[in-house]
XYZ file of C-alpha atoms in Angstrom:
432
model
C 94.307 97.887 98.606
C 91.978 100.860 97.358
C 91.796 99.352 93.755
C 91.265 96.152 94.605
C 88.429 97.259 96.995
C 86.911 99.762 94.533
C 87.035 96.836 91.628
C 85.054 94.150 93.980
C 82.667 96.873 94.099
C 82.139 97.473 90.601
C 81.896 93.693 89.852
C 78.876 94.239 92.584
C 77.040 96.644 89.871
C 78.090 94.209 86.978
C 76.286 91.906 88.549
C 73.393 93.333 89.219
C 72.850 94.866 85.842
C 71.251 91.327 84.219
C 68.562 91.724 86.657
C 67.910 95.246 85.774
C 67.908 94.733 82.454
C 65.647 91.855 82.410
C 62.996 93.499 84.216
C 63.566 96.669 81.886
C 62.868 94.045 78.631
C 59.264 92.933 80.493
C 58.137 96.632 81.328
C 55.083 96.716 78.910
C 54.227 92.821 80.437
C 52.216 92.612 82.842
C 53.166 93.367 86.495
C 55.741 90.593 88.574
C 54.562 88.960 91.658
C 55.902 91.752 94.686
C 58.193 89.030 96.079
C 60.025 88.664 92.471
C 59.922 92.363 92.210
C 61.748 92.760 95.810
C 64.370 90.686 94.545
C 65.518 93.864 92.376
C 67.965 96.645 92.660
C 66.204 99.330 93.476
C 66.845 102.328 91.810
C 68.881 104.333 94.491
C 71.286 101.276 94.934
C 71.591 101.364 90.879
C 72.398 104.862 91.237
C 74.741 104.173 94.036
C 76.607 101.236 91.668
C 76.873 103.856 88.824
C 78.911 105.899 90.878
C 80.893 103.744 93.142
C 81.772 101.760 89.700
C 82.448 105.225 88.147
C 85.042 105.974 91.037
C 86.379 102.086 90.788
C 87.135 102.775 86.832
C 88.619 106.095 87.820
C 91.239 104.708 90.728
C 91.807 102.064 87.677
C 92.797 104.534 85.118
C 94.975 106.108 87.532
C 96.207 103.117 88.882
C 96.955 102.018 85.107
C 98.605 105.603 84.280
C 101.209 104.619 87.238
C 101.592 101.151 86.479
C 102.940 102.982 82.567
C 105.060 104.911 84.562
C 106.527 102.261 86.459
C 106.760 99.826 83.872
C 108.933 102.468 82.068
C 111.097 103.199 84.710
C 111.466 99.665 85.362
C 112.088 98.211 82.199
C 115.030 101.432 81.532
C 116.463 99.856 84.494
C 116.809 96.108 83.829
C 118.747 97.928 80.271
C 121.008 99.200 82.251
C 124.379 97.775 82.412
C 125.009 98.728 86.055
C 121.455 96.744 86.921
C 122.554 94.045 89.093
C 120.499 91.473 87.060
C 121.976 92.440 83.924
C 125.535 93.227 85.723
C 125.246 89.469 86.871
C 124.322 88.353 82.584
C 127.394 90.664 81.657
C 129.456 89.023 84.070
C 128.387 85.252 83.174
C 128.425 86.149 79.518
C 131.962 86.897 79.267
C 132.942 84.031 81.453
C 131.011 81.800 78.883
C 132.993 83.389 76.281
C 136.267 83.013 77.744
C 135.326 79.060 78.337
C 134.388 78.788 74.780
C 137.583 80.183 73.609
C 139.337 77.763 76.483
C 137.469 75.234 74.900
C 138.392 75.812 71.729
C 142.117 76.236 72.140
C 142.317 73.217 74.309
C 140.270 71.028 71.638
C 142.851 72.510 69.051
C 146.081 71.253 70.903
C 144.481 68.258 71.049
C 144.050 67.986 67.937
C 147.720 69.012 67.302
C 149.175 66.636 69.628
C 147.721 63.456 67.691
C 149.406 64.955 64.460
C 152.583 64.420 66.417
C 152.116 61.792 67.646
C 151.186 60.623 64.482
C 154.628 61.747 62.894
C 157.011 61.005 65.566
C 159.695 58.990 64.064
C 161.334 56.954 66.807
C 159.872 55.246 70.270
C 161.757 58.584 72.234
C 159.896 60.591 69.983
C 156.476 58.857 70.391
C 156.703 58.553 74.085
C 157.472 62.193 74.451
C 153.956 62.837 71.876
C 152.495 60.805 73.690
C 152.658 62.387 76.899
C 152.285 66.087 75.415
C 148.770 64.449 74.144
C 147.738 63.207 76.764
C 148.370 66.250 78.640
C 146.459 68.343 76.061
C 143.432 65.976 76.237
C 143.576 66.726 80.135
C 143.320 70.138 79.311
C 140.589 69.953 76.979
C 138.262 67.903 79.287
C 138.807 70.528 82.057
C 137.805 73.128 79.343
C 135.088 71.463 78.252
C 133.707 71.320 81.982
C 134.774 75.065 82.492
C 132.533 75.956 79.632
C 129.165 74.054 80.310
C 129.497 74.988 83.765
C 130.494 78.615 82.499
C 127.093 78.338 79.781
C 124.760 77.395 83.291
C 125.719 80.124 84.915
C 124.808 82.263 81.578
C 121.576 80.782 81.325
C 120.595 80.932 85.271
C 122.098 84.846 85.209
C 119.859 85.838 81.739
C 116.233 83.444 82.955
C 116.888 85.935 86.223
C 117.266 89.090 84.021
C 114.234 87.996 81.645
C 111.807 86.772 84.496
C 112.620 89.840 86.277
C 111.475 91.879 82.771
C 108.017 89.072 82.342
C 107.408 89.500 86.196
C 107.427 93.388 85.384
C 105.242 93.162 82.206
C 102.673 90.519 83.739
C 102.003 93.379 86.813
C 101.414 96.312 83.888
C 99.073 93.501 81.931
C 97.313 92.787 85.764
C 96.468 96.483 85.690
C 95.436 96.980 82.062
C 93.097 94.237 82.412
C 91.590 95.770 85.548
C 91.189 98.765 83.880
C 89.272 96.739 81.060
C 87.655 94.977 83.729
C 86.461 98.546 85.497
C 85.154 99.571 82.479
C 82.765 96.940 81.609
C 81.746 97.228 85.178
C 80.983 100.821 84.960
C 78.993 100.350 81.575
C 77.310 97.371 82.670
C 76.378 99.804 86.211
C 75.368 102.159 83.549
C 73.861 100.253 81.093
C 71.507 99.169 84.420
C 70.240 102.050 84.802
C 69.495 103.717 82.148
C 67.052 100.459 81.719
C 65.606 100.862 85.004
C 65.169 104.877 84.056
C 63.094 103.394 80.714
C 59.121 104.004 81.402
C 57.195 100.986 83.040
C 53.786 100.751 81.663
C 51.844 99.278 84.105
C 47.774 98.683 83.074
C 46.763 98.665 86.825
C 47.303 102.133 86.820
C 44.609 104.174 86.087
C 42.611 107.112 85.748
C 38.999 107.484 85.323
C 36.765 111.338 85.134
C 33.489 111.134 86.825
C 30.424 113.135 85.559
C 32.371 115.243 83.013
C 29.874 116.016 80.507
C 29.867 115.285 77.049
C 28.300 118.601 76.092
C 28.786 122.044 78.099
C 26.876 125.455 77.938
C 28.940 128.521 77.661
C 28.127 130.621 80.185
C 27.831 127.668 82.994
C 30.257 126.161 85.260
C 30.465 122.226 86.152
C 32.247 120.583 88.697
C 33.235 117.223 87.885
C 36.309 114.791 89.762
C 38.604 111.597 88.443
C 39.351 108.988 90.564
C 43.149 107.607 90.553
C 43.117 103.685 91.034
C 46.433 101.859 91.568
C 45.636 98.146 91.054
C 49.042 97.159 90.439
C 50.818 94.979 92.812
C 53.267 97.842 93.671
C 53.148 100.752 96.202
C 53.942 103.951 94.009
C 54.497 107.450 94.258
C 51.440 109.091 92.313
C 51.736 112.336 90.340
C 48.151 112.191 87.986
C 48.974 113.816 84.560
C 46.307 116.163 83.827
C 45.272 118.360 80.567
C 42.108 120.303 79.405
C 42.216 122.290 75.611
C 39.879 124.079 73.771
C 40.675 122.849 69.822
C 41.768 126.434 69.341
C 44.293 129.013 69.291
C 46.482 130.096 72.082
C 44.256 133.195 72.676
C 41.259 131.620 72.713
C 42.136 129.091 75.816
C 40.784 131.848 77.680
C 36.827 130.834 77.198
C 37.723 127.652 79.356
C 38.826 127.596 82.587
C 39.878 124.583 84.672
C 40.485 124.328 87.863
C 41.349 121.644 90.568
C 41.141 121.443 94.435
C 42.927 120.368 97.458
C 42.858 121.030 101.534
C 44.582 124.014 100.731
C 41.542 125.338 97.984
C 41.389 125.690 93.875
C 44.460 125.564 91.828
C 44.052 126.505 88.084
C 44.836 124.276 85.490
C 47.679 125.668 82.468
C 45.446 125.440 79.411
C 49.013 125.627 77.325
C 50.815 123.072 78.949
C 50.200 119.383 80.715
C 50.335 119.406 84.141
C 50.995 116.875 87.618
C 49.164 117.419 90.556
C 47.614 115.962 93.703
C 50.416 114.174 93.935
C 50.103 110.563 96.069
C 52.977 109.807 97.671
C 52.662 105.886 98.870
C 50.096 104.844 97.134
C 49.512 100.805 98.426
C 48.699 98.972 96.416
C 44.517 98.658 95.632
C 44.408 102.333 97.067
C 42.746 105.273 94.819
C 42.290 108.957 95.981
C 39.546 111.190 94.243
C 40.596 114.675 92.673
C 37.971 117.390 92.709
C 37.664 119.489 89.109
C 35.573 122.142 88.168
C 34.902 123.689 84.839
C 34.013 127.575 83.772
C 33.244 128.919 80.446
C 33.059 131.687 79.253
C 29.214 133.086 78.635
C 30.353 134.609 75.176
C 32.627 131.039 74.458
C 31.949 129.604 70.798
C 30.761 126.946 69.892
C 33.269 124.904 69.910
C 34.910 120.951 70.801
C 37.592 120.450 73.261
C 39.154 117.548 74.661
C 40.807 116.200 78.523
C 43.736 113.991 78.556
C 44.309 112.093 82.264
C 46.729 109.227 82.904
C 48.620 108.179 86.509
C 51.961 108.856 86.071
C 54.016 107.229 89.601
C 57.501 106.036 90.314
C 58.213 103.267 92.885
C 61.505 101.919 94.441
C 62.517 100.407 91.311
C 61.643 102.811 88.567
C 61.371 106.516 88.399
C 58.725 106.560 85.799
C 56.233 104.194 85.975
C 53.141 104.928 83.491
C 49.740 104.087 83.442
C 47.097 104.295 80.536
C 46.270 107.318 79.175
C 42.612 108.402 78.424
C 41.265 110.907 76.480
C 37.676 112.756 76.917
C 36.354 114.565 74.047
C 33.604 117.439 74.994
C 31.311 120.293 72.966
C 31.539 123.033 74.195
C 27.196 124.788 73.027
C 26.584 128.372 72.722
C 24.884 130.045 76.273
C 21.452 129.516 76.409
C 21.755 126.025 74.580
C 19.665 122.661 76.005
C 22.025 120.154 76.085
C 19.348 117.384 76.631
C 20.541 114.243 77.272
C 24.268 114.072 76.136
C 25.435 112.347 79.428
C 29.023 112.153 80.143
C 31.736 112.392 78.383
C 33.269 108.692 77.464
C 37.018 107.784 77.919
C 38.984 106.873 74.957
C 42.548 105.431 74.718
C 45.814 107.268 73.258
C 48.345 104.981 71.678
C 51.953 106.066 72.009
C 52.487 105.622 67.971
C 49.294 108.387 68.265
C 51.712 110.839 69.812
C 53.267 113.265 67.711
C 56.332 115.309 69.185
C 54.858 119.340 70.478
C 56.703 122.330 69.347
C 58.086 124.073 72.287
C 58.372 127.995 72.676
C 61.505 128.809 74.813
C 60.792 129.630 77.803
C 60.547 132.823 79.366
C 62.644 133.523 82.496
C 59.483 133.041 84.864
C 58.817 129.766 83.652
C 62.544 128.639 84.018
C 62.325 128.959 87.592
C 61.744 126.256 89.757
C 58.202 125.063 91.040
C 57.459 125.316 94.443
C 55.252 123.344 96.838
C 54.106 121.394 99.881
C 55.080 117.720 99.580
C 51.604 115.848 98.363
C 49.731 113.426 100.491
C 46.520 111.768 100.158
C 44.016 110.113 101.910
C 43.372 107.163 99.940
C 41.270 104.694 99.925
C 40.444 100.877 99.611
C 39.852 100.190 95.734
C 36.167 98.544 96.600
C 34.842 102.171 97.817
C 32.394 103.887 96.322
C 33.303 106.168 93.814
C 32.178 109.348 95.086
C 33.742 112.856 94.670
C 35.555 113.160 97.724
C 37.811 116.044 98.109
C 41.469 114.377 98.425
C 44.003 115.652 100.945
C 46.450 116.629 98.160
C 48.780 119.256 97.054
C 50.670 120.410 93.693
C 53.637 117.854 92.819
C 56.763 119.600 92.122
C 56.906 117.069 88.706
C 54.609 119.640 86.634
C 56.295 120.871 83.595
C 55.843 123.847 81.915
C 55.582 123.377 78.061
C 53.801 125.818 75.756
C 52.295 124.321 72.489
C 52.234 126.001 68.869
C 48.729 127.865 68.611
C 47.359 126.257 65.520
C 48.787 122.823 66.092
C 47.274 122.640 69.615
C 44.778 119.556 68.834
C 47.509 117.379 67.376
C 50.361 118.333 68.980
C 48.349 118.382 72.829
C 49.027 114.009 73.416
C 52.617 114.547 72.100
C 53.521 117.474 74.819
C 51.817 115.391 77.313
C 53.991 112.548 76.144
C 57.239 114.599 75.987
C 56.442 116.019 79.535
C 56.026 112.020 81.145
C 59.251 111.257 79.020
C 61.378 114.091 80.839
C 59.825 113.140 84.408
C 61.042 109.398 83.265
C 64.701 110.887 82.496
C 64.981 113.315 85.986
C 64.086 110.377 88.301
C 62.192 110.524 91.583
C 64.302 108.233 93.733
């Protein structure tokens, strides 16, 4: 039967939803062994319990709206006089009737056959009482037999007619409850994976900038790399989160430019908006790839501070966003002509979530509504004990990069919160 086959399968997502939410509950922890993590749903078979529990709780509905309809029709039936069932009550209740008023009738000549008896006045008389007693007392035993056997048949024809009406009822209850039962499949199937669509934060997963100077010389350009390591114990799909800003306005992003390269050549970096690229797909576990990056300013930039925000955003098998630690860089940006002496690189500071206030979005235009397109990403990566290095990596742009604009003023608060907001919708649109 359809329902019965598309309810086992929703009991199938039920069941699997503890496990998905457990492993939702330790996401911040640090990462499970890979043979406990195998024993997960992954995400595509959560996906693929959503819907089959969504189309089980659908043939349910439907199933209950006929089982109303037929409960209806069946229960105006078993009223009906013409019902056999109730025909058959009908019949035994006015037989039971009749007995009864047999019954009573008989009992009464009984009872008016001792009275004269009791006033006959000679033996003739008595004798003749007698017998008309005796005779009545026949009568009223055969009655009484007439009417219990009359009263069984009443009771065996009406338990027919009411089992027939709780054997109807009990099939319309069996379908309510599977409806109920679909249901809390369907939200527990849902319930699943909305947890296993909740960001993973994973430590293993990092990214570090090489030689990116602390303090930069209008006029001069510097090229500069980061290096994606995943130590966790997972093999991921790798989209680096990357984002350079001036602390300045909107029009003055221009002094800075920021570019990154692949096998294909330089890509600029959106000064407005955080950005994926050289995306990983695969990445095993202990694997990094290097990311070349160069930096231009402007010979007539000001003197002025700006700031780079990298973190390894991935999805595996199990989640769709899976998040790494994000690290900021702060830089000085010194007027041409300027010694910058000793300043050394630029060091790597962390960004707390609570540190992340929400970006004010402009709407978009119709250009940046359209879709991104570009060559699926690969890399060559390599062992995490190699050196360092600023090897070019075999990469191209991920199709994850968002496009969000940030207020002008606001840009050096609000530039961690539309990094976070862009992570947070590549956590809700899934990878798998």
């Amino acid at each position: 039967m359809n329902l019965r086959r598309t309810l086992a399968t929703a009991a199938v997502a039920a069941v699997t939803a503890p496990a998905v939410l457990l492993s939702a509950g330790a996401a911040s922890a640090a990462p499970k062994a890979a043979a406990q993590t195998q024993q997960k749903p992954t995400y595509a078979e959560l996906k693929k319990a959503v819907d089959e529990a969504k189309k089980a709780y659908e043939d349910a509905v439907a199933a209950e709206q006929a089982g109303r309809e037929k409960i209806d029709a069946t229960m105006a039936a078993l009223d009906e006089d013409s019902h056999p069932l109730k025909a058959a009550f009908l019949a035994a209740d006015k037989a039971a009737k009749a007995a009864a008023a047999d019954k009573t009738a008989a009992d009464q000549a009984v009872t008016d056959a001792r009275a004269a008896l009791d006033g006959a006045a000679d033996e003739a008389a008595k004798a003749k009482a007698q017998e008309a007693l005796d005779a009545a007392e026949a009568r009223a035993r055969t009655a009484a037999e007439t009417k219990t056997n009359a009263d069984a048949e009443r009771g065996t024809a009406q338990d027919a007619w009411d089992d027939a009406r709780v054997a109807a009822l009990r099939e319309w209850n069996k379908v309510r409850n599977a409806t109920a039962d679909a249901r809390k499949a369907k939200d527990a199937a849902d319930r699943a994976l909305a947890a296993a669509a909740d960001c993973v934060r994973v430590p293993g997963l990092t990214v570090l900038a090489n030689r990116l100077p602390a303090k930069a010389v209008a006029g001069t350009t510097v090229d500069f790399s980061f290096t994606v390591a995943n130590a966790t114990d997972r093999t991921l799909d790798v989209d680096p989160l990357v984002f350079f800003r001036l602390n300045s306005t909107d029009q003055e992003q221009h002094f800075m430019k920021v570019r990154w390269a692949d096998a294909s050549g330089w890509h600029d970096l959106d000064p407005n908006s955080p950005s994926h690229l050289a995306g990983v797909k695969n990445m095993k576990p202990g694997a990094r790839t290097d990311v070349k990056m160069r930096m231009t300013l402007e010979a007539d930039a000001p003197a002025i501070d700006g700031f780079a925000l990298l973190a390894g955003d991935a999805s595996d098998a199990y989640n769709p966003c899976v998040l790494g630690p994000m690290k900021r860089y702060d830089f000085t940006v010194l007027p041409a002509g300027s010694k910058p002496g000793t300043a050394g690189e630029a060091k790597p500071g962390t960004v707390d979530d609570k540190d992340r206030p929400k970006p004010k979005m402009k709407p978009k235009t119709a250009a940046q509504a359209a879709p991104a397109t570009s060559a699926d990403a690969t890399s060559a990566a390599q062992p995490a004990s190699a050196g360092t290095g600023g090897s070019l990596a075999t990469t191209g742009a991920s199709p994850a990069a968002s496009r969000f604009a940030l207020a002008g003023g606001g840009a050096v608060l609000l530039g961690t919160g539309a990094v976070l907001a862009v992570r947070r919708q590549r956590g809700a649109r899934g990878t798998h």
